[in-house]
Tab-separated table of C-alpha atoms in Angstrom:
chain	number	residue	atom	x	y	z
A	1	MET	CA	-137.025	-25.632	-74.625
A	2	ALA	CA	-134.809	-23.723	-72.523
A	3	ARG	CA	-133.165	-26.595	-70.868
A	4	ARG	CA	-132.502	-28.521	-73.702
A	5	ARG	CA	-130.915	-25.016	-75.671
A	6	ARG	CA	-128.237	-24.855	-72.498
A	7	ARG	CA	-127.282	-28.717	-72.890
A	8	ALA	CA	-127.076	-28.134	-76.962
A	9	ARG	CA	-124.184	-24.928	-76.171
A	10	PRO	CA	-120.582	-26.138	-75.940
A	11	PRO	CA	-118.788	-24.978	-72.910
A	12	ALA	CA	-116.973	-21.177	-73.912
A	13	ARG	CA	-113.281	-21.639	-73.617
A	14	ILE	CA	-111.399	-18.290	-73.864
A	15	THR	CA	-108.272	-18.619	-75.452
A	16	LEU	CA	-105.134	-16.155	-75.514
A	17	ASN	CA	-102.646	-15.685	-77.897
A	18	LEU	CA	-99.305	-15.307	-75.913
A	19	ALA	CA	-97.022	-15.653	-78.917
A	20	SER	CA	-97.019	-12.447	-79.932
A	21	MET	CA	-96.069	-11.104	-76.452
A	22	ILE	CA	-93.568	-13.777	-75.912
A	23	ASP	CA	-91.543	-12.792	-79.348
A	24	VAL	CA	-91.610	-9.103	-77.512
A	25	THR	CA	-90.472	-9.880	-74.076
A	26	PHE	CA	-87.413	-11.952	-75.344
A	27	LEU	CA	-86.478	-8.851	-77.266
A	28	LEU	CA	-86.821	-6.595	-74.690
A	29	LEU	CA	-84.776	-9.417	-72.474
A	30	ILE	CA	-81.746	-9.590	-75.226
A	31	TYR	CA	-81.718	-5.702	-75.460
A	32	PHE	CA	-81.541	-5.429	-72.077
A	33	MET	CA	-78.484	-7.928	-71.363
A	34	VAL	CA	-76.526	-6.987	-74.554
A	35	THR	CA	-77.154	-3.315	-73.331
A	36	THR	CA	-76.800	-3.539	-69.635
A	37	VAL	CA	-72.985	-3.135	-68.298
A	38	LEU	CA	-72.564	-4.127	-64.868
A	39	ALA	CA	-70.273	-1.935	-63.520
A	40	PRO	CA	-69.146	-1.925	-59.653
A	41	PRO	CA	-70.040	0.148	-57.032
A	42	GLU	CA	-67.792	3.304	-56.377
A	43	ASP	CA	-66.920	2.166	-53.110
A	44	ARG	CA	-66.028	-1.276	-54.229
A	45	LEU	CA	-63.326	-0.359	-56.077
A	46	SER	CA	-60.377	-2.440	-55.944
A	47	PRO	CA	-56.941	-0.635	-57.473
A	48	THR	CA	-56.666	2.234	-55.619
A	49	ILE	CA	-53.598	3.179	-54.002
A	50	GLN	CA	-53.161	4.509	-49.821
A	51	THR	CA	-51.492	7.977	-49.149
A	52	ARG	CA	-51.345	10.005	-46.456
A	53	GLN	CA	-51.579	13.761	-45.981
A	54	ASP	CA	-49.902	14.005	-42.644
A	55	GLN	CA	-46.963	16.914	-43.403
A	56	THR	CA	-45.674	16.833	-39.104
A	57	SER	CA	-42.847	14.436	-40.151
A	58	SER	CA	-41.472	16.798	-43.003
A	59	THR	CA	-40.963	19.208	-40.624
A	60	ALA	CA	-38.640	17.685	-38.123
A	61	PRO	CA	-35.146	19.211	-37.546
A	62	ASP	CA	-33.060	16.100	-37.130
A	63	PHE	CA	-35.044	14.277	-40.458
A	64	GLN	CA	-34.348	14.686	-43.877
A	65	PRO	CA	-37.375	13.646	-45.562
A	66	GLN	CA	-37.155	12.261	-48.834
A	67	VAL	CA	-39.390	14.435	-51.298
A	68	VAL	CA	-39.989	14.055	-54.494
A	69	ARG	CA	-41.111	17.307	-55.797
A	70	VAL	CA	-44.251	17.164	-59.041
A	71	GLU	CA	-43.490	20.535	-60.908
A	72	ARG	CA	-43.698	22.256	-64.492
A	73	ARG	CA	-40.091	22.806	-65.644
A	74	ASP	CA	-40.250	24.450	-68.901
A	75	GLY	CA	-43.927	23.996	-69.594
A	76	ARG	CA	-43.771	20.374	-69.175
A	77	PRO	CA	-44.128	18.208	-65.905
A	78	VAL	CA	-41.065	16.709	-63.999
A	79	TYR	CA	-40.390	15.182	-61.405
A	80	VAL	CA	-37.890	16.324	-59.261
A	81	LEU	CA	-35.731	14.401	-56.605
A	82	GLY	CA	-33.157	16.109	-54.617
A	83	SER	CA	-31.624	18.406	-57.538
A	84	ARG	CA	-31.992	15.615	-59.930
A	85	VAL	CA	-34.598	16.323	-62.653
A	86	LEU	CA	-36.040	13.027	-64.046
A	87	ALA	CA	-38.523	13.398	-67.082
A	88	ASP	CA	-40.761	10.212	-66.406
A	89	ARG	CA	-42.334	7.742	-64.100
A	90	ALA	CA	-38.767	5.133	-65.437
A	91	GLU	CA	-36.283	7.592	-64.550
A	92	LEU	CA	-38.236	8.297	-61.199
A	93	ALA	CA	-38.815	4.899	-60.734
A	94	GLN	CA	-35.072	4.220	-60.718
A	95	ALA	CA	-34.103	6.909	-58.473
A	96	LEU	CA	-36.378	5.689	-55.900
A	97	ARG	CA	-34.629	2.756	-56.193
A	98	GLY	CA	-31.712	3.772	-54.395
A	99	LEU	CA	-33.532	5.413	-51.232
A	100	PRO	CA	-33.814	3.580	-48.310
A	101	ARG	CA	-37.695	2.038	-47.967
A	102	ASP	CA	-37.803	2.273	-44.059
A	103	GLU	CA	-38.207	6.513	-43.977
A	104	GLY	CA	-40.845	6.576	-46.599
A	105	VAL	CA	-41.095	9.079	-48.982
A	106	PHE	CA	-43.157	12.451	-49.755
A	107	ILE	CA	-44.933	13.125	-53.314
A	108	GLN	CA	-45.140	16.850	-52.896
A	109	VAL	CA	-47.538	17.794	-56.222
A	110	PHE	CA	-47.796	21.643	-57.093
A	111	ASP	CA	-50.332	23.175	-59.169
A	112	ARG	CA	-51.273	23.339	-62.947
A	113	LEU	CA	-50.494	19.966	-63.430
A	114	PRO	CA	-52.699	16.773	-64.457
A	115	VAL	CA	-53.298	14.813	-61.621
A	116	GLU	CA	-52.629	11.449	-63.887
A	117	PHE	CA	-49.051	12.844	-63.511
A	118	ALA	CA	-49.335	13.280	-59.964
A	119	VAL	CA	-50.769	10.019	-59.316
A	120	ALA	CA	-48.384	8.396	-61.284
A	121	ALA	CA	-45.685	9.296	-58.718
A	122	VAL	CA	-47.758	7.620	-56.463
A	123	GLN	CA	-47.791	4.670	-57.792
A	124	THR	CA	-44.051	4.196	-58.978
A	125	ALA	CA	-43.135	5.100	-54.982
A	126	ARG	CA	-45.314	2.495	-53.770
A	127	ASP	CA	-44.487	-0.447	-56.836
A	128	ALA	CA	-40.710	0.585	-55.775
A	129	GLY	CA	-41.500	-1.136	-51.827
A	130	PHE	CA	-42.350	2.094	-50.317
A	131	GLU	CA	-44.936	1.699	-47.583
A	132	ARG	CA	-45.400	5.024	-46.584
A	133	VAL	CA	-45.975	7.362	-49.152
A	134	THR	CA	-47.429	11.049	-48.262
A	135	TYR	CA	-49.489	13.060	-50.336
A	136	VAL	CA	-48.523	16.663	-50.104
A	137	PRO	CA	-49.446	19.733	-51.810
A	138	GLY	CA	-47.425	22.166	-53.115
A	139	GLU	CA	-46.980	25.648	-51.392
B	1	MET	CA	-109.051	-50.571	-85.141
B	2	SER	CA	-105.837	-48.338	-85.639
B	3	ARG	CA	-107.540	-45.607	-87.565
B	4	ARG	CA	-109.632	-44.697	-84.173
B	5	ARG	CA	-106.364	-44.433	-82.425
B	6	ARG	CA	-104.898	-42.220	-85.008
B	7	ARG	CA	-107.784	-40.182	-84.808
B	8	ARG	CA	-107.817	-39.716	-81.069
B	9	THR	CA	-104.406	-38.640	-80.903
B	10	ILE	CA	-104.692	-36.138	-83.766
B	11	GLU	CA	-107.593	-34.697	-81.659
B	12	ARG	CA	-105.929	-34.636	-78.468
B	13	ILE	CA	-104.367	-30.496	-78.117
B	14	ILE	CA	-100.711	-30.103	-77.289
B	15	GLU	CA	-100.525	-27.885	-74.105
B	16	MET	CA	-97.342	-26.430	-72.586
B	17	GLU	CA	-97.444	-24.577	-69.625
B	18	ILE	CA	-95.706	-21.203	-70.248
B	19	THR	CA	-96.224	-19.221	-67.145
B	20	PRO	CA	-93.360	-20.211	-65.385
B	21	MET	CA	-91.407	-19.161	-67.880
B	22	ILE	CA	-93.519	-15.465	-68.569
B	23	ASP	CA	-92.800	-15.044	-65.027
B	24	VAL	CA	-88.708	-16.410	-64.817
B	25	VAL	CA	-88.442	-13.899	-68.592
B	26	PHE	CA	-90.424	-10.689	-66.858
B	27	LEU	CA	-88.075	-11.378	-63.448
B	28	LEU	CA	-84.862	-11.051	-65.645
B	29	ILE	CA	-86.047	-7.968	-67.553
B	30	ILE	CA	-86.857	-6.203	-64.254
B	31	PHE	CA	-83.738	-7.055	-63.142
B	32	PHE	CA	-81.240	-5.638	-66.516
B	33	MET	CA	-83.670	-2.644	-66.114
B	34	THR	CA	-82.911	-1.593	-62.745
B	35	THR	CA	-78.908	-2.477	-62.155
B	36	ALA	CA	-78.346	-0.597	-65.681
B	37	GLN	CA	-80.563	2.383	-63.646
B	38	PHE	CA	-78.225	1.989	-61.149
B	39	ALA	CA	-75.126	1.919	-61.972
B	40	ARG	CA	-76.032	4.891	-64.053
B	41	MET	CA	-77.343	6.826	-60.785
B	42	THR	CA	-74.239	5.876	-58.262
B	43	ARG	CA	-70.985	6.488	-60.945
B	44	ALA	CA	-69.820	9.980	-61.807
B	45	ASP	CA	-68.438	10.174	-65.549
B	46	VAL	CA	-64.737	10.367	-64.469
B	47	GLU	CA	-61.939	9.196	-66.619
B	48	LEU	CA	-59.673	7.935	-63.490
B	49	PRO	CA	-56.066	8.041	-63.878
B	50	ARG	CA	-54.796	4.645	-65.415
B	51	GLU	CA	-52.343	2.903	-62.640
B	52	ALA	CA	-52.023	-0.815	-61.672
B	53	GLY	CA	-53.293	0.601	-58.302
B	54	GLU	CA	-52.847	-1.806	-55.325
B	55	GLN	CA	-54.054	-5.202	-56.652
B	56	ASP	CA	-52.877	-6.777	-53.219
B	57	GLU	CA	-55.347	-5.442	-50.739
B	58	ALA	CA	-58.857	-6.890	-50.667
B	59	PRO	CA	-61.757	-4.331	-52.076
B	60	GLU	CA	-62.091	-2.172	-49.207
B	61	GLU	CA	-65.606	0.008	-48.953
B	62	ALA	CA	-65.374	3.666	-49.055
B	63	GLY	CA	-67.388	5.386	-46.478
B	64	LEU	CA	-67.117	8.658	-48.254
B	65	VAL	CA	-66.897	8.943	-52.374
B	66	VAL	CA	-65.619	11.960	-53.381
B	67	ASN	CA	-65.604	13.035	-56.970
B	68	VAL	CA	-63.872	15.086	-58.689
B	69	MET	CA	-64.090	16.154	-62.248
B	70	ALA	CA	-62.170	17.268	-65.044
B	71	ASP	CA	-63.476	20.786	-64.669
B	72	GLY	CA	-62.483	20.987	-60.867
B	73	SER	CA	-66.310	20.675	-59.656
B	74	ILE	CA	-66.787	18.164	-56.819
B	75	ILE	CA	-69.473	15.546	-56.815
B	76	VAL	CA	-70.569	13.570	-54.200
B	77	ASN	CA	-73.771	11.234	-54.573
B	78	GLY	CA	-74.399	12.293	-57.762
B	79	ASP	CA	-74.516	16.296	-56.373
B	80	PRO	CA	-72.137	18.950	-56.410
B	81	VAL	CA	-71.586	20.360	-53.738
B	82	SER	CA	-68.432	23.340	-52.334
B	83	LEU	CA	-65.219	22.494	-50.639
B	84	ASP	CA	-67.564	23.615	-47.233
B	85	THR	CA	-70.274	21.482	-48.059
B	86	LEU	CA	-67.600	18.593	-48.760
B	87	ALA	CA	-65.956	19.528	-45.507
B	88	SER	CA	-69.491	19.179	-43.563
B	89	LEU	CA	-69.498	15.925	-44.997
B	90	VAL	CA	-66.342	14.501	-44.130
B	91	ARG	CA	-67.103	15.422	-40.362
B	92	ILE	CA	-70.288	13.444	-40.743
B	93	GLU	CA	-67.916	10.576	-42.285
B	94	ALA	CA	-65.527	11.322	-39.409
B	95	ARG	CA	-68.213	11.179	-36.644
B	96	ALA	CA	-69.838	7.925	-38.197
B	97	ALA	CA	-66.908	6.338	-38.146
B	98	GLY	CA	-65.977	6.876	-34.784
B	99	GLY	CA	-63.229	9.712	-35.698
B	100	ALA	CA	-61.398	11.226	-38.021
B	101	GLU	CA	-58.282	8.466	-38.071
B	102	HIS	CA	-61.193	6.036	-38.892
B	103	ALA	CA	-62.520	8.018	-41.347
B	104	ARG	CA	-62.240	6.199	-44.836
B	105	VAL	CA	-62.287	9.086	-47.719
B	106	LEU	CA	-62.117	8.108	-51.478
B	107	LEU	CA	-61.023	10.483	-53.648
B	108	ARG	CA	-62.114	9.818	-57.731
B	109	ALA	CA	-59.851	12.453	-59.806
B	110	ASP	CA	-60.462	12.892	-63.180
B	111	ARG	CA	-57.117	12.018	-64.773
B	112	SER	CA	-57.143	15.355	-66.847
B	113	ALA	CA	-58.040	17.841	-63.718
B	114	ASP	CA	-55.616	20.029	-62.505
B	115	THR	CA	-53.556	18.911	-59.223
B	116	ALA	CA	-55.024	22.227	-57.800
B	117	HIS	CA	-58.724	21.041	-57.489
B	118	LEU	CA	-57.245	17.584	-55.916
B	119	ASN	CA	-54.448	19.992	-53.688
B	120	ARG	CA	-57.795	22.041	-52.197
B	121	ILE	CA	-59.164	18.975	-50.966
B	122	VAL	CA	-56.179	17.186	-49.605
B	123	THR	CA	-55.637	20.318	-47.744
B	124	ARG	CA	-59.108	20.620	-46.384
B	125	LEU	CA	-59.203	16.926	-45.559
B	126	ARG	CA	-55.554	17.927	-43.554
B	127	GLU	CA	-57.364	20.609	-41.669
B	128	LEU	CA	-60.036	17.860	-40.493
B	129	ASP	CA	-57.449	15.996	-39.135
B	130	ILE	CA	-58.111	13.372	-41.881
B	131	GLY	CA	-55.104	11.185	-42.189
B	132	ALA	CA	-55.193	8.551	-44.969
B	133	ALA	CA	-57.326	9.247	-48.000
B	134	ARG	CA	-57.376	6.708	-50.987
B	135	VAL	CA	-56.957	7.697	-54.621
B	136	ALA	CA	-59.107	5.383	-57.110
B	137	THR	CA	-57.524	4.129	-60.117
B	138	GLU	CA	-58.342	2.222	-63.111
B	139	VAL	CA	-56.520	-0.727	-64.521
B	140	PRO	CA	-55.031	-0.700	-67.582
B	141	ARG	CA	-56.061	-2.985	-70.454
């Protein structure tokens, strides 16, 4: 009797409905793909401007350094090259084109200015073909 | 005969093996979750100056990344540090690089920050014989 009962029972088959889980999983995948911003790590940022900070050559008596002063005059930031006051980077670029490239240029940056304005001077000097651009904090 | 065949085909259960697909999907989810988290952890919220930078050079690994926030605070590796702590971190970087002249420092200064904050850092770097530094920029679109 017992043997017959065992044989008569069909083998139990466990089925798991995965359809809803797959739906949720795909929704999560789409969400993360859309929201993720793959930013490069900080140390791999390619657009950087190389500057030097040594000030030793500027103090040599037999050498007239080319200095661009970045300062504030009459409440607005300006570039000063010698006696010329340059209002924007376009004027600065034009003025730098007339200078010899071999000696390099010093960018003397004074306080109370936006960093963007100072960095623009460094970039303009690099774009003008100066290999040696020295950032000097104003005193 | 044909009726029998039809019945047999109907009775067959169509099964699809979806286990590897679920594996792949889960791996993709884990990948996107972790990369998003890392990007948030490592990057300080700094509005960089919009300049082209030096595009011709290959990206170089910066040893020490110094973030200068708009309010002048200094952030290194996600933590605010004082100027003295920064100096000791620079010394460690210089030692690891084999000398102050080989030390690589990347300055990520907020475009609206006061140049006084950047000047303080540059002056301190000069005192530590760090001859060159890089200023990070953001390419304008």
